[in-house]
């Protein structure tokens, strides 16, 4: 986006304006940051349900006889082992092992995958997948411009989505997908999310215009009204994912860090057949000198992105994300710190605008949803 160009708008932009949303520019998109208040929307997702527009995300299809082999080479996971109808969290790394993006990959058929990329990295992921697939009999297609994505998250989300689609959801496991119909439009319905709650994401084809996305949004909102569903913006999505200990690209995940730095080495599969981009570098990582940890603070002053973490007078790390937790009532943060101070229970401090705020290293996530049947 050039200095004079306007941010892109999603197919649901006019709906958000009708709902009184406040907008912000994010990754080149005009997105609703909130509708009422960050706290009210956050609490709705924890206690009932929230409805999000995620149409700024990138959707890329990889298909063909050697799509599985192409995915195994391009990404750090074993995507060839994912069953049709299931999904997997994985990463695109560079040759040095640095994270270029974290992704959710859906296997829609034996020879067809859907890769969901972060908005700011969609073009990069498309170009990388296309380049890395050149040696395989596989086709990479960018579907982002014709795909809307609506999420319903929270303990009441299953009731809302079941009523809106008429689908039986008891058998739909976490990180699985199925075809469903909303307001007469076919959607890809996935039990996935980024909030720490049960939730669903609905991919809507907008190749014929925004009508299908608008109808889907309005039907979910209509059904959800009796379940406590509210529209929710990017601000509460960030505090929700932080409480759930979920990394954000550009904060916890960057090209300067490998999955092992972020305690996500388990997603790197060295036992899969053949080579993959970044393998040699990742095999050499060993135990990183700095690792991602959770920090729990006191009072009301929250550590923020970029704040220094201290062990006495020694600088030992930097905060990547932080906020006053709406659910827990105390400051929380994620930070990269030196391995020798990364043990849960270690007391450190954060330089919060010139004042040392005491924090304790804690295990992630900060919040886990109550166990529910199924």
CSV table of C-alpha atoms in Angstrom, one decimal:
chain,number,residue,atom,x,y,z
A,1,UNK,CA,0.0,0.0,0.0
A,2,UNK,CA,1.5,3.4,-1.0
A,3,UNK,CA,1.4,6.5,1.0
A,4,UNK,CA,-1.6,7.8,-1.0
A,5,UNK,CA,-3.6,4.6,-1.3
A,6,UNK,CA,-6.5,3.8,0.9
A,7,UNK,CA,-6.6,0.7,3.1
A,8,UNK,CA,-8.6,-2.3,1.7
A,9,UNK,CA,-12.1,-3.0,3.0
A,10,UNK,CA,-13.6,-6.3,3.7
A,11,UNK,CA,-17.0,-7.4,2.1
A,12,UNK,CA,-18.5,-6.7,5.5
A,13,UNK,CA,-17.3,-3.1,5.9
A,14,UNK,CA,-20.7,-1.5,5.5
A,15,UNK,CA,-22.2,-3.9,8.0
A,16,UNK,CA,-19.6,-2.9,10.6
A,17,UNK,CA,-20.3,0.8,9.9
A,18,UNK,CA,-24.0,0.2,10.4
A,19,UNK,CA,-23.2,-1.4,13.8
A,20,UNK,CA,-21.2,1.7,14.8
A,21,UNK,CA,-17.8,0.2,14.7
A,22,UNK,CA,-14.6,2.2,15.3
A,23,UNK,CA,-12.1,1.3,12.6
A,24,UNK,CA,-8.3,1.1,12.5
A,25,UNK,CA,-5.8,0.4,9.8
A,26,UNK,CA,-4.3,-3.1,10.2
A,27,UNK,CA,-1.9,-4.8,7.7
A,28,UNK,CA,-3.3,-2.5,5.0
A,29,UNK,CA,-6.9,-3.1,5.8
A,30,UNK,CA,-9.6,-1.0,7.4
A,31,UNK,CA,-10.8,-3.2,10.2
A,32,UNK,CA,-13.3,-2.8,13.1
A,33,UNK,CA,-11.2,-2.4,16.3
A,34,UNK,CA,-14.3,-2.3,18.6
A,35,UNK,CA,-18.1,-1.8,18.5
A,36,UNK,CA,-19.0,-1.0,22.1
A,37,UNK,CA,-16.0,-1.5,24.5
A,38,UNK,CA,-13.0,-3.7,24.5
A,39,UNK,CA,-13.9,-5.1,27.9
A,40,UNK,CA,-17.5,-5.8,27.0
A,41,UNK,CA,-16.6,-7.7,23.8
A,42,UNK,CA,-13.8,-9.6,25.6
A,43,UNK,CA,-16.2,-10.7,28.3
A,44,UNK,CA,-18.8,-11.7,25.8
A,45,UNK,CA,-16.4,-14.1,24.2
A,46,UNK,CA,-15.4,-15.6,27.5
A,47,UNK,CA,-19.0,-15.9,28.8
A,48,UNK,CA,-21.2,-16.3,25.7
A,49,UNK,CA,-20.0,-15.6,22.1
A,50,UNK,CA,-18.4,-13.0,19.9
A,51,UNK,CA,-18.6,-12.6,16.1
A,52,UNK,CA,-15.5,-11.5,14.2
A,53,UNK,CA,-14.7,-10.4,10.7
A,54,UNK,CA,-11.4,-12.0,9.7
A,55,UNK,CA,-11.7,-11.4,6.0
A,56,UNK,CA,-8.3,-9.7,5.9
A,57,UNK,CA,-6.6,-13.0,6.3
A,58,UNK,CA,-5.0,-14.7,3.3
A,59,UNK,CA,-6.4,-17.9,1.8
A,60,UNK,CA,-4.1,-19.9,-0.6
A,61,UNK,CA,-5.0,-23.2,-2.2
A,62,UNK,CA,-2.3,-25.8,-3.1
A,63,UNK,CA,-3.6,-28.6,-5.3
A,64,UNK,CA,-2.5,-31.3,-7.6
A,65,UNK,CA,-1.0,-34.8,-7.6
A,66,UNK,CA,2.0,-33.8,-5.6
A,67,UNK,CA,0.4,-31.2,-3.4
A,68,UNK,CA,1.2,-33.2,-0.3
A,69,UNK,CA,4.9,-33.5,-1.2
A,70,UNK,CA,5.0,-29.7,-2.0
A,71,UNK,CA,3.5,-28.9,1.4
A,72,UNK,CA,6.0,-31.1,3.3
A,73,UNK,CA,8.9,-29.4,1.5
A,74,UNK,CA,7.5,-25.8,1.9
A,75,UNK,CA,6.5,-26.0,5.6
A,76,UNK,CA,8.0,-27.4,8.8
A,77,UNK,CA,5.2,-29.9,9.5
A,78,UNK,CA,4.2,-33.2,8.0
A,79,UNK,CA,1.1,-32.0,6.0
A,80,UNK,CA,1.0,-35.2,4.0
A,81,UNK,CA,-0.1,-37.0,7.2
A,82,UNK,CA,-3.1,-34.7,7.8
A,83,UNK,CA,-6.3,-36.6,7.1
A,84,UNK,CA,-8.9,-35.1,4.7
A,85,UNK,CA,-11.2,-33.0,6.8
A,86,UNK,CA,-8.6,-32.1,9.4
A,87,UNK,CA,-6.3,-29.1,9.9
A,88,UNK,CA,-2.9,-28.4,11.3
A,89,UNK,CA,-1.0,-25.5,12.8
A,90,UNK,CA,2.4,-25.1,11.2
A,91,UNK,CA,4.9,-22.5,10.1
A,92,UNK,CA,6.7,-21.2,7.0
A,93,UNK,CA,10.4,-20.7,7.8
A,94,UNK,CA,13.2,-19.3,5.8
A,95,UNK,CA,16.4,-21.1,5.0
A,96,UNK,CA,17.9,-19.8,8.3
A,97,UNK,CA,15.0,-21.2,10.3
A,98,UNK,CA,13.4,-17.9,11.0
A,99,UNK,CA,9.6,-17.7,11.0
A,100,UNK,CA,8.1,-16.0,8.0
A,101,UNK,CA,4.5,-16.8,9.1
A,102,UNK,CA,2.5,-19.1,11.2
A,103,UNK,CA,-0.3,-20.9,9.4
A,104,UNK,CA,-3.4,-23.1,9.7
A,105,UNK,CA,-3.5,-25.6,6.9
A,106,UNK,CA,-6.8,-27.5,6.0
A,107,UNK,CA,-6.7,-30.7,4.0
A,108,UNK,CA,-9.9,-30.4,1.9
A,109,UNK,CA,-9.2,-33.4,-0.3
A,110,UNK,CA,-6.4,-35.9,-1.1
A,111,UNK,CA,-4.8,-33.4,-3.5
A,112,UNK,CA,-6.1,-30.1,-2.1
A,113,UNK,CA,-5.0,-28.0,0.8
A,114,UNK,CA,-6.2,-24.6,2.0
A,115,UNK,CA,-3.5,-22.5,3.7
A,116,UNK,CA,-4.6,-19.6,5.9
A,117,UNK,CA,-2.0,-16.9,6.3
A,118,UNK,CA,-1.8,-13.7,8.4
A,119,UNK,CA,-3.0,-10.6,6.6
A,120,UNK,CA,0.3,-8.8,6.5
A,121,UNK,CA,2.1,-11.9,5.2
A,122,UNK,CA,-0.5,-13.2,2.6
A,123,UNK,CA,1.5,-12.1,-0.4
A,124,UNK,CA,4.8,-13.3,1.0
A,125,UNK,CA,3.3,-16.7,1.8
A,126,UNK,CA,1.7,-17.0,-1.6
A,127,UNK,CA,5.0,-16.2,-3.3
A,128,UNK,CA,7.0,-18.6,-1.1
A,129,UNK,CA,4.5,-21.5,-1.6
A,130,UNK,CA,4.5,-20.9,-5.4
A,131,UNK,CA,8.3,-20.8,-5.5
A,132,UNK,CA,8.7,-23.9,-3.3
A,133,UNK,CA,6.2,-25.8,-5.3
A,134,UNK,CA,7.9,-25.4,-8.6
A,135,UNK,CA,9.6,-28.7,-8.5
A,136,UNK,CA,6.4,-30.5,-7.8
A,137,UNK,CA,3.2,-31.3,-9.8
A,138,UNK,CA,1.2,-28.8,-7.8
A,139,UNK,CA,-0.7,-25.6,-8.4
A,140,UNK,CA,-0.7,-22.6,-6.0
A,141,UNK,CA,-3.8,-20.3,-6.2
A,142,UNK,CA,-4.4,-17.1,-4.2
A,143,UNK,CA,-8.1,-17.2,-3.1
A,144,UNK,CA,-7.8,-14.3,-0.7
A,145,UNK,CA,-9.7,-11.7,-2.9
A,146,UNK,CA,-12.7,-14.0,-3.2
A,147,UNK,CA,-12.9,-15.3,0.3
A,148,UNK,CA,-14.5,-13.8,3.4
A,149,UNK,CA,-13.9,-15.3,6.8
A,150,UNK,CA,-16.3,-14.9,9.8
A,151,UNK,CA,-15.5,-16.4,13.2
A,152,UNK,CA,-17.9,-17.2,16.1
A,153,UNK,CA,-16.0,-17.7,19.3
A,154,UNK,CA,-17.0,-18.5,22.9
A,155,UNK,CA,-18.9,-21.1,25.0
A,156,UNK,CA,-22.1,-20.4,23.2
A,157,UNK,CA,-20.6,-20.6,19.7
A,158,UNK,CA,-21.6,-24.2,19.0
A,159,UNK,CA,-25.2,-23.5,19.8
A,160,UNK,CA,-25.2,-20.4,17.5
A,161,UNK,CA,-23.5,-22.1,14.6
A,162,UNK,CA,-25.6,-25.3,14.9
A,163,UNK,CA,-28.8,-23.3,14.7
A,164,UNK,CA,-27.6,-21.1,11.9
A,165,UNK,CA,-26.4,-24.0,9.8
A,166,UNK,CA,-28.7,-26.8,10.9
A,167,UNK,CA,-25.5,-29.0,11.1
A,168,UNK,CA,-24.7,-31.6,13.7
A,169,UNK,CA,-21.6,-30.4,15.3
A,170,UNK,CA,-21.0,-32.9,18.1
A,171,UNK,CA,-18.8,-35.0,15.8
A,172,UNK,CA,-16.8,-32.0,14.5
A,173,UNK,CA,-13.6,-32.1,16.4
A,174,UNK,CA,-11.2,-29.3,17.1
A,175,UNK,CA,-9.1,-28.5,14.0
A,176,UNK,CA,-11.5,-30.3,11.7
A,177,UNK,CA,-13.7,-28.9,8.9
A,178,UNK,CA,-16.9,-29.7,7.0
A,179,UNK,CA,-19.2,-28.2,4.4
A,180,UNK,CA,-22.3,-26.4,5.7
A,181,UNK,CA,-24.9,-24.0,4.6
A,182,UNK,CA,-25.8,-20.6,6.1
A,183,UNK,CA,-28.6,-18.4,4.7
A,184,UNK,CA,-28.6,-20.5,1.5
A,185,UNK,CA,-24.9,-20.1,0.9
A,186,UNK,CA,-22.4,-23.0,1.2
A,187,UNK,CA,-19.5,-22.4,3.5
A,188,UNK,CA,-16.4,-24.2,4.7
A,189,UNK,CA,-17.0,-24.6,8.5
A,190,UNK,CA,-14.0,-25.2,10.7
A,191,UNK,CA,-13.8,-25.7,14.4
A,192,UNK,CA,-10.8,-23.4,14.9
A,193,UNK,CA,-10.0,-20.1,16.5
A,194,UNK,CA,-7.6,-17.7,18.2
A,195,UNK,CA,-9.3,-16.9,21.5
A,196,UNK,CA,-8.7,-19.8,23.8
A,197,UNK,CA,-12.4,-20.7,23.6
A,198,UNK,CA,-14.4,-23.2,21.6
A,199,UNK,CA,-15.1,-21.6,18.3
A,200,UNK,CA,-15.8,-21.8,14.6
A,201,UNK,CA,-14.5,-20.1,11.4
A,202,UNK,CA,-16.7,-19.9,8.3
A,203,UNK,CA,-15.0,-19.4,4.9
A,204,UNK,CA,-17.4,-17.8,2.4
A,205,UNK,CA,-16.9,-17.6,-1.3
A,206,UNK,CA,-17.4,-13.9,-2.4
A,207,UNK,CA,-16.5,-14.5,-6.1
A,208,UNK,CA,-20.0,-13.2,-7.0
A,209,UNK,CA,-19.8,-10.2,-4.7
A,210,UNK,CA,-20.3,-9.5,-1.0
A,211,UNK,CA,-23.9,-10.8,-0.7
A,212,UNK,CA,-23.0,-14.3,0.6
A,213,UNK,CA,-20.7,-12.8,3.3
A,214,UNK,CA,-23.3,-10.3,4.4
A,215,UNK,CA,-26.1,-12.9,4.5
A,216,UNK,CA,-23.8,-15.2,6.5
A,217,UNK,CA,-22.9,-12.5,9.0
A,218,UNK,CA,-26.5,-11.4,9.5
A,219,UNK,CA,-27.9,-14.9,9.9
A,220,UNK,CA,-25.3,-15.7,12.6
A,221,UNK,CA,-26.1,-12.4,14.3
A,222,UNK,CA,-29.8,-13.0,14.2
A,223,UNK,CA,-29.5,-16.5,15.7
A,224,UNK,CA,-26.9,-15.4,18.2
A,225,UNK,CA,-28.9,-12.6,19.7
A,226,UNK,CA,-30.7,-15.0,22.0
A,227,UNK,CA,-27.3,-16.6,23.0
A,228,UNK,CA,-25.5,-13.4,24.0
A,229,UNK,CA,-23.5,-13.1,20.8
A,230,UNK,CA,-22.0,-9.6,20.1
A,231,UNK,CA,-19.9,-8.3,17.3
A,232,UNK,CA,-16.3,-8.1,18.4
A,233,UNK,CA,-13.3,-6.2,17.1
A,234,UNK,CA,-9.5,-6.6,16.8
A,235,UNK,CA,-8.8,-5.1,20.2
A,236,UNK,CA,-10.5,-7.8,22.2
A,237,UNK,CA,-9.2,-10.5,19.8
A,238,UNK,CA,-5.7,-9.4,20.9
A,239,UNK,CA,-6.4,-9.6,24.7
A,240,UNK,CA,-8.2,-12.9,24.2
A,241,UNK,CA,-5.2,-14.5,22.3
A,242,UNK,CA,-2.8,-13.1,24.8
A,243,UNK,CA,-4.6,-14.7,27.8
A,244,UNK,CA,-4.6,-18.0,25.8
A,245,UNK,CA,-0.8,-17.7,25.3
A,246,UNK,CA,-1.2,-17.7,21.5
A,247,UNK,CA,1.7,-16.0,19.6
A,248,UNK,CA,1.1,-13.1,17.2
A,249,UNK,CA,3.2,-12.7,14.1
A,250,UNK,CA,5.3,-9.6,14.4
A,251,UNK,CA,5.4,-9.8,18.2
A,252,UNK,CA,6.3,-13.4,19.4
A,253,UNK,CA,7.0,-14.7,15.9
A,254,UNK,CA,9.6,-13.0,13.6
A,255,UNK,CA,12.2,-14.0,11.1
A,256,UNK,CA,14.8,-13.4,13.8
A,257,UNK,CA,13.3,-16.2,15.9
A,258,UNK,CA,12.8,-19.9,15.2
A,259,UNK,CA,9.9,-22.1,16.3
A,260,UNK,CA,12.2,-23.4,19.1
A,261,UNK,CA,12.6,-19.9,20.6
A,262,UNK,CA,8.8,-19.7,20.8
A,263,UNK,CA,8.6,-23.1,22.5
A,264,UNK,CA,6.9,-24.4,19.4
A,265,UNK,CA,9.7,-26.8,18.3
A,266,UNK,CA,7.1,-29.7,18.5
A,267,UNK,CA,5.6,-28.5,15.2
A,268,UNK,CA,8.9,-29.0,13.4
A,269,UNK,CA,9.0,-32.5,12.1
A,270,UNK,CA,12.5,-33.8,11.4
A,271,UNK,CA,11.2,-37.4,10.9
A,272,UNK,CA,9.2,-36.6,7.7
A,273,UNK,CA,10.5,-37.9,4.4
A,274,UNK,CA,12.7,-35.7,2.3
A,275,UNK,CA,14.1,-32.2,2.9
A,276,UNK,CA,12.2,-29.1,3.8
A,277,UNK,CA,13.1,-25.4,3.7
A,278,UNK,CA,15.0,-24.5,6.9
A,279,UNK,CA,15.7,-28.0,8.0
A,280,UNK,CA,19.5,-27.7,8.3
A,281,UNK,CA,19.4,-24.5,10.2
A,282,UNK,CA,16.6,-25.8,12.5
A,283,UNK,CA,18.6,-29.0,13.3
A,284,UNK,CA,21.4,-26.8,14.6
A,285,UNK,CA,19.3,-24.7,17.0
A,286,UNK,CA,19.6,-26.9,20.0
A,287,UNK,CA,18.5,-25.1,23.2
A,288,UNK,CA,18.1,-21.4,22.3
A,289,UNK,CA,19.8,-18.8,24.5
A,290,UNK,CA,16.5,-16.9,24.8
A,291,UNK,CA,13.0,-18.4,25.1
A,292,UNK,CA,9.4,-17.2,25.2
A,293,UNK,CA,7.8,-17.0,28.7
A,294,UNK,CA,4.7,-15.7,30.4
A,295,UNK,CA,5.0,-12.9,33.0
A,296,UNK,CA,2.5,-12.2,35.7
A,297,UNK,CA,2.5,-8.7,37.2
A,298,UNK,CA,0.9,-6.8,40.1
A,299,UNK,CA,-1.4,-3.8,40.3
A,300,UNK,CA,-2.7,-2.2,37.2
A,301,UNK,CA,0.4,-1.2,35.2
A,302,UNK,CA,0.8,-3.6,32.3
A,303,UNK,CA,4.1,-4.3,30.5
A,304,UNK,CA,3.8,-3.5,26.8
A,305,UNK,CA,5.5,-4.5,23.6
A,306,UNK,CA,9.2,-3.5,23.6
A,307,UNK,CA,9.6,-2.9,27.4
A,308,UNK,CA,12.8,-4.2,28.9
A,309,UNK,CA,12.8,-7.2,31.2
A,310,UNK,CA,15.4,-6.9,34.1
A,311,UNK,CA,17.0,-9.3,36.6
A,312,UNK,CA,18.2,-6.7,39.1
A,313,UNK,CA,20.3,-4.3,37.0
A,314,UNK,CA,20.9,-6.8,34.2
A,315,UNK,CA,18.7,-6.6,31.1
A,316,UNK,CA,17.6,-10.2,30.3
A,317,UNK,CA,14.9,-9.8,27.7
A,318,UNK,CA,12.1,-7.8,26.1
A,319,UNK,CA,8.3,-7.9,26.3
A,320,UNK,CA,6.6,-9.0,23.1
A,321,UNK,CA,2.9,-8.5,24.1
A,322,UNK,CA,1.3,-7.3,27.3
A,323,UNK,CA,-2.0,-6.1,28.7
A,324,UNK,CA,-4.1,-5.9,31.9
A,325,UNK,CA,-6.0,-9.1,31.6
A,326,UNK,CA,-9.8,-8.5,31.5
A,327,UNK,CA,-10.5,-12.1,32.7
A,328,UNK,CA,-7.8,-12.5,35.3
A,329,UNK,CA,-7.7,-8.9,36.6
A,330,UNK,CA,-3.9,-8.5,36.7
A,331,UNK,CA,-1.2,-7.6,34.2
A,332,UNK,CA,0.1,-10.3,31.9
A,333,UNK,CA,2.8,-10.4,29.2
A,334,UNK,CA,4.8,-12.6,27.0
A,335,UNK,CA,8.5,-11.9,26.7
A,336,UNK,CA,11.7,-13.4,25.3
A,337,UNK,CA,14.1,-13.8,28.2
A,338,UNK,CA,17.5,-15.4,28.8
A,339,UNK,CA,17.2,-19.1,29.4
A,340,UNK,CA,18.8,-18.8,32.9
A,341,UNK,CA,15.9,-16.8,34.2
A,342,UNK,CA,13.1,-18.6,32.2
A,343,UNK,CA,12.1,-21.0,34.9
A,344,UNK,CA,8.5,-20.5,36.2
A,345,UNK,CA,8.6,-18.9,39.7
A,346,UNK,CA,11.5,-16.7,38.8
A,347,UNK,CA,11.0,-13.1,40.0
A,348,UNK,CA,12.0,-10.4,37.5
A,349,UNK,CA,11.0,-6.8,36.8
A,350,UNK,CA,9.9,-4.8,33.8
A,351,UNK,CA,10.9,-1.2,33.1
A,352,UNK,CA,7.4,0.3,32.8
A,353,UNK,CA,8.0,3.9,31.7
A,354,UNK,CA,11.0,4.3,33.9
A,355,UNK,CA,9.7,2.4,36.9
A,356,UNK,CA,10.5,-1.2,37.8
A,357,UNK,CA,7.4,-3.3,38.0
A,358,UNK,CA,7.8,-6.7,39.7
A,359,UNK,CA,6.8,-9.7,37.6
A,360,UNK,CA,6.9,-13.5,38.0
A,361,UNK,CA,7.7,-16.0,35.3
A,362,UNK,CA,4.7,-18.3,34.8
A,363,UNK,CA,3.8,-21.1,32.5
A,364,UNK,CA,1.7,-20.4,29.4
A,365,UNK,CA,-1.2,-20.1,28.8
A,366,UNK,CA,-2.4,-17.7,31.4
A,367,UNK,CA,-6.0,-18.8,30.8
A,368,UNK,CA,-7.6,-22.1,29.9
A,369,UNK,CA,-11.3,-22.5,29.3
A,370,UNK,CA,-13.2,-24.7,31.6
A,371,UNK,CA,-13.5,-28.3,30.5
A,372,UNK,CA,-16.6,-29.1,28.6
A,373,UNK,CA,-18.1,-32.3,27.3
A,374,UNK,CA,-16.6,-33.3,24.0
